[in-house]
Coordinates of C-alpha atoms in Angstrom, one line a residue:
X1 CA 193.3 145.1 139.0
X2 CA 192.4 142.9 136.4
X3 CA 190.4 140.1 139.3
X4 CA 188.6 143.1 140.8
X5 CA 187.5 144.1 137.1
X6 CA 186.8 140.7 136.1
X7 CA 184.9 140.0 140.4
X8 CA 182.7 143.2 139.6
X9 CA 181.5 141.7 136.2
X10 CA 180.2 139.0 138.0
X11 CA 178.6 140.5 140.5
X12 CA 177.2 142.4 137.7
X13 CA 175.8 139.5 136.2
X14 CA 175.0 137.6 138.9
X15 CA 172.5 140.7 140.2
X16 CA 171.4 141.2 136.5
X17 CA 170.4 137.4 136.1
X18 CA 168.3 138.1 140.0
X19 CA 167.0 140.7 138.3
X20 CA 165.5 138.9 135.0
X21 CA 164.8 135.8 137.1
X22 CA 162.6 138.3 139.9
X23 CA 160.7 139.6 136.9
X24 CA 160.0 136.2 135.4
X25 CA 158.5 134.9 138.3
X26 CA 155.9 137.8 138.9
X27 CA 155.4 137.1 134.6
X28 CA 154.6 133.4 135.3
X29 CA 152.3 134.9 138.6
X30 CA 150.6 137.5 136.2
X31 CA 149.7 134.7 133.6
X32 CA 149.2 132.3 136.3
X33 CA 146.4 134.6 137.9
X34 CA 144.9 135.6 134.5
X35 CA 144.1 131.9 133.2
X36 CA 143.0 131.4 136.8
X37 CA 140.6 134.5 136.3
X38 CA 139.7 133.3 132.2
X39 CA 138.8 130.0 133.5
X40 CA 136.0 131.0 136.4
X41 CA 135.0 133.2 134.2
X42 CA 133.9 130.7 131.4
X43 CA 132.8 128.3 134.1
X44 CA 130.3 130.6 135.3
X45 CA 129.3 131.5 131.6
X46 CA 128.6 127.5 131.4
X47 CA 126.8 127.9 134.5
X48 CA 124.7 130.2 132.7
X49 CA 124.0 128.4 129.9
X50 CA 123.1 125.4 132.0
X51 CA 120.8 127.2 134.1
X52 CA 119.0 129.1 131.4
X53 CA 118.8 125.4 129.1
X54 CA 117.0 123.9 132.4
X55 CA 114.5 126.4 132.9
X56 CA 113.6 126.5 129.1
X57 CA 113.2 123.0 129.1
X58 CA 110.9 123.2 131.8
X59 CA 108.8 126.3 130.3
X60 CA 108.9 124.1 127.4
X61 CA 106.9 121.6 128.9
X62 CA 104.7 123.9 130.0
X63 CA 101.5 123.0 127.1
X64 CA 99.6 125.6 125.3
X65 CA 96.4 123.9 124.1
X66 CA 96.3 126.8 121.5
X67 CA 99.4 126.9 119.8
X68 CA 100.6 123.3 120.8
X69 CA 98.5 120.4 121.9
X70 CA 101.2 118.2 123.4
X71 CA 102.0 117.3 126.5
X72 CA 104.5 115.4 127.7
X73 CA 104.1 111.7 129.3
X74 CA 106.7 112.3 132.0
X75 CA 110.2 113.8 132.3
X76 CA 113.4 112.0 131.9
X77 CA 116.0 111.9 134.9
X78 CA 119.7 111.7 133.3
X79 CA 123.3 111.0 134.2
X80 CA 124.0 113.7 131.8
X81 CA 122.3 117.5 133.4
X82 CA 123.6 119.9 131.0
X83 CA 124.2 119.9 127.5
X84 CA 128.0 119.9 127.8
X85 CA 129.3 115.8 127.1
X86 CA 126.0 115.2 126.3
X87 CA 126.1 112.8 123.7
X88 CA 125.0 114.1 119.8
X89 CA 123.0 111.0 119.6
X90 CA 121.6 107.9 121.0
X91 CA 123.7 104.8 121.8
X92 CA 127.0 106.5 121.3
X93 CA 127.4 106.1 125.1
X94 CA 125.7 102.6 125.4
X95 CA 126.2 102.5 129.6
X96 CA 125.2 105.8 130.0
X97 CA 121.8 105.7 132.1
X98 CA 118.5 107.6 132.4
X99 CA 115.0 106.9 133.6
X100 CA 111.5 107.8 132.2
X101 CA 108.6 108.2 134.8
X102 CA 105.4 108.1 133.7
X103 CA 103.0 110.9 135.0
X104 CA 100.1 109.1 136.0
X105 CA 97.7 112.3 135.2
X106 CA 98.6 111.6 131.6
X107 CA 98.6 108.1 131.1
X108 CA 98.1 105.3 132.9
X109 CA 101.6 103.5 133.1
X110 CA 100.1 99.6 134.1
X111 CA 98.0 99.9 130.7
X112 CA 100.2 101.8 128.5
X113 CA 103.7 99.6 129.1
X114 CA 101.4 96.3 128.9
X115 CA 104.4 94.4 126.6
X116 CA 106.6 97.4 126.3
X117 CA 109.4 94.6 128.0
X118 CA 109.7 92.3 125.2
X119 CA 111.6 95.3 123.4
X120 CA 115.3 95.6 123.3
X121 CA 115.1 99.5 121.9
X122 CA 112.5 102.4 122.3
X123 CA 112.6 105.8 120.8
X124 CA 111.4 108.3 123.2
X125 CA 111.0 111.9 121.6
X126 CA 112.0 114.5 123.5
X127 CA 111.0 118.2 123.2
X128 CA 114.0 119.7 123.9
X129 CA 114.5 123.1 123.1
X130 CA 126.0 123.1 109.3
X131 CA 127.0 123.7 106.1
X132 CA 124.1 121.7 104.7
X133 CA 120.4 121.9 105.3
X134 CA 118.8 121.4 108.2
X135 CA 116.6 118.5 107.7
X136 CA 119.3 117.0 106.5
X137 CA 121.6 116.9 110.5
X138 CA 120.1 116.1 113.9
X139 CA 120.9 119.1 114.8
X140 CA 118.9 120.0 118.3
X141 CA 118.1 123.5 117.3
X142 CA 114.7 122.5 115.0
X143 CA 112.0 124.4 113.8
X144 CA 109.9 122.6 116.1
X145 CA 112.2 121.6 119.1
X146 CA 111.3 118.3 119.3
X147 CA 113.5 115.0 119.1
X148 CA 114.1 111.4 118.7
X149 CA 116.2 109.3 120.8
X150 CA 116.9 105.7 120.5
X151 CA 117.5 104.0 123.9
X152 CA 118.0 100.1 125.1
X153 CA 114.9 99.1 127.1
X154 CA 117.4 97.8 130.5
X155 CA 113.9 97.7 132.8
X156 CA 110.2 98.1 133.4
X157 CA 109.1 99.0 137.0
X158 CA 106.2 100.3 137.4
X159 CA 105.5 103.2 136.0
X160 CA 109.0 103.9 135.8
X161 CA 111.2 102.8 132.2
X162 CA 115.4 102.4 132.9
X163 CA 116.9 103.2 129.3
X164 CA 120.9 102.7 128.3
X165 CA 122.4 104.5 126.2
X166 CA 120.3 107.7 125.9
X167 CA 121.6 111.1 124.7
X168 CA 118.6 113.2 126.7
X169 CA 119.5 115.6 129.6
X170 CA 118.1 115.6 132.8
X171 CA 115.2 116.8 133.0
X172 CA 114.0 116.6 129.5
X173 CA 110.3 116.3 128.9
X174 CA 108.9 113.3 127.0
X175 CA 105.8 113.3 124.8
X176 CA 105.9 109.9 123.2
X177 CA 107.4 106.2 123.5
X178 CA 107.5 103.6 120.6
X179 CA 109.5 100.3 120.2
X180 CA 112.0 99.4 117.5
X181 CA 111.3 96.9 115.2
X182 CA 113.7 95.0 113.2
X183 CA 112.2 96.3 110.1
X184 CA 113.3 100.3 111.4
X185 CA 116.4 100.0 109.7
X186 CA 115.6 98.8 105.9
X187 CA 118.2 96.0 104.4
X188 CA 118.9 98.4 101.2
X189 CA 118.7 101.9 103.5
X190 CA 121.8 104.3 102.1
X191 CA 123.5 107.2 103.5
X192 CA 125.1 110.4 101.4
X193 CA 129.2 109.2 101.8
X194 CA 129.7 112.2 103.9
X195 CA 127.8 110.6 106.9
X196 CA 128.9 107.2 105.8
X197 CA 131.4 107.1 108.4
X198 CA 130.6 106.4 112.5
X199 CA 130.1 110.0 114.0
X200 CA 131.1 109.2 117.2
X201 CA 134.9 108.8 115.6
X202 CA 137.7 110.6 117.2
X203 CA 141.6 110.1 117.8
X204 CA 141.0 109.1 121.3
X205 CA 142.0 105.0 121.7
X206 CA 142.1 105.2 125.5
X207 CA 141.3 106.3 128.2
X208 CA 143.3 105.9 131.7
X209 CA 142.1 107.1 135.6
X210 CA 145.2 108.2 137.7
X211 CA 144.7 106.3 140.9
X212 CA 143.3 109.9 143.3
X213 CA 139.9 110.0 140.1
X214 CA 140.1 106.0 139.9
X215 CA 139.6 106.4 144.4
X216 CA 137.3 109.0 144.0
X217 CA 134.5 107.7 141.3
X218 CA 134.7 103.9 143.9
X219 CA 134.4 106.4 147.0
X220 CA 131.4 108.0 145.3
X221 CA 129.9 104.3 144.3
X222 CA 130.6 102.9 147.6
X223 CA 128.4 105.8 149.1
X224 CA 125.4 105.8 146.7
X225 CA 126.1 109.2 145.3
X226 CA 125.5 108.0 141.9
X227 CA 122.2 108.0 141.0
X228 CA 122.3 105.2 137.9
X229 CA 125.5 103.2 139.0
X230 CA 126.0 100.5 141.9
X231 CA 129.1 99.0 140.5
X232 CA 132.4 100.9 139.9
X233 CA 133.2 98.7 136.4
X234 CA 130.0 100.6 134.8
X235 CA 130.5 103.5 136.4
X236 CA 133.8 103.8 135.0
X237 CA 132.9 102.4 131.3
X238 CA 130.3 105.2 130.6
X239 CA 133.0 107.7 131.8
X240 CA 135.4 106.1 129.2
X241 CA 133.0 105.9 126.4
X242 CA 131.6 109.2 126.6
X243 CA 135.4 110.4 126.8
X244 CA 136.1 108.7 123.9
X245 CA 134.1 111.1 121.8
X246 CA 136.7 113.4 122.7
X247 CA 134.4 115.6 124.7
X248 CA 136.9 118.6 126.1
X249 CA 136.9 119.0 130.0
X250 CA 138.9 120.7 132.8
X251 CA 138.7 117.2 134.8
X252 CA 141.0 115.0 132.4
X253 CA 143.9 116.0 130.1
X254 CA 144.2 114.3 126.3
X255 CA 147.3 113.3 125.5
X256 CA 147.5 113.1 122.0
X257 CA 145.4 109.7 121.5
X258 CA 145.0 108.8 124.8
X259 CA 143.0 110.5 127.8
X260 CA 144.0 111.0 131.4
X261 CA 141.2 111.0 134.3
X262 CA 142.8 112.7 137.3
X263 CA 139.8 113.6 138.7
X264 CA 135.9 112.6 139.8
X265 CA 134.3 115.3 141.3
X266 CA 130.1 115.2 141.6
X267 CA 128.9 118.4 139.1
X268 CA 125.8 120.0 140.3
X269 CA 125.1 123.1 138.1
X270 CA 124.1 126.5 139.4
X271 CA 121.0 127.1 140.2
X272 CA 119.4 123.9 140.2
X273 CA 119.0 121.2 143.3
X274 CA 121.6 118.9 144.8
X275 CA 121.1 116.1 142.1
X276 CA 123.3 112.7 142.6
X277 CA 124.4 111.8 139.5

């Protein structure tokens, strides 16, 4: 009597533990499909974003003689196309890559590079577009949306200038190009002490490529699908350095202080053509 009591409590409690186990799963399904569902759903917000960013900056280039004047010397072609990792500044990334073609109907590029080459640096204004005042941050969102970028001078070709280090999207229109001169950055130049610091600090030390992103990025050098990098070592430094800032991304995981790459995938936003970058 007593082992056919004590045989139907555990039957009992064997289908009661089915039971909770059955209803855990479809829990762990059920969140499973809703962060599946939250995460399109801000990917195609970014989409958005990026799309509606492009075609401002283009409208943006478009010159109205009575309310403007400028207009722009060429248009920058970027490893970075959307806003998203783009750098806050210039040189925080130094083997990130961009080039700056001329347009020939507003200068003429022979005359106006003539000893543009002897420069390390060059700032190239863009027009692109806290808790203190505005003129007081580089803040993109100005007044007047134009900016100042300071790139390394890599190359002259032509008409055509390859920078390093450059915080400017794809596709951002240029209006001016100067050299830096030793004499840009004043021996007794001060800063409030609540800049003093590097802002491109973060808690990130390192950054690591499982071996599937570390055999896609030398797949996607090998084939030329990178529009600024022939060698995998450079390719993989930008990637570091711009993860260093601590940029947050669904393609990498941080691990406390130390990012994980497990994947390098070519990102082509909505809406705009098949660029190789």
């Amino acid at each position: 009597m007593l082992r056919r009591l004590a045989l139907t409590l555990t039957a009992a409690a064997l289908l009661a533990a089915i039971a909770e186990a059955r209803r855990l799963y479809r829990l762990c399904a059920a969140l499973r499909h809703e962060i599946a569902t939250q995460q399109s759903l801000r990917a195609a917000e970014r989409a958005g974003r990026t799309v509606a960013e492009r075609r401002l900056r283009r409208a943006a280039s478009v010159v109205n003689p009575a309310t403007c004047g400028y207009r722009p010397i060429g248009h920058i072609e970027s490893c970075f196309v959307e806003r998203r990792g783009t750098p806050r500044q210039g040189l925080l990334v130094p083997d990130a890559r961009a080039r700056l073609r001329l347009d020939p109907r507003a200068v003429q590029p022979a005359a106006a590079l003539e000893g543009l080459e002897g420069f390390s640096h060059v700032h190239p204004p863009g027009l692109l577009g806290g808790s203190i005042g505005l003129f007081a941050t580089r803040t993109p969102h100005r007044p007047n949306p134009i900016g100042l970028s300071l790139a390394a001078l890599l190359h002259v070709e032509g008409g055509t200038l390859l920078l390093g280090g450059a915080d400017l999207i794809d596709g951002t229109p240029v209006l001016d190009v100067k050299p830096y001169l030793l004499h840009d950055a004043p021996a007794g130049a001060t800063v409030p002490s609540w800049c003093a610091a590097r802002s491109d600090a973060s808690r990130i030390a390192s950054v690591h490529f499982t071996a599937a992103a570390e055999a896609q990025l030398a797949a996607a050098v090998a084939d030329g699908s990178l529009r600024f990098y022939t060698d995998l070592e450079t390719a993989r430094s930008a990637i570091s350095q711009m993860l260093q800032l601590d940029i947050r991304s669904l393609e990498f995981v941080t691990l406390e202080q130390r990012v994980e790459v497990r994947r390098c995938v070519q990102h082509v936003p909505a809406g705009s053509r098949p660029a190789r970058t």
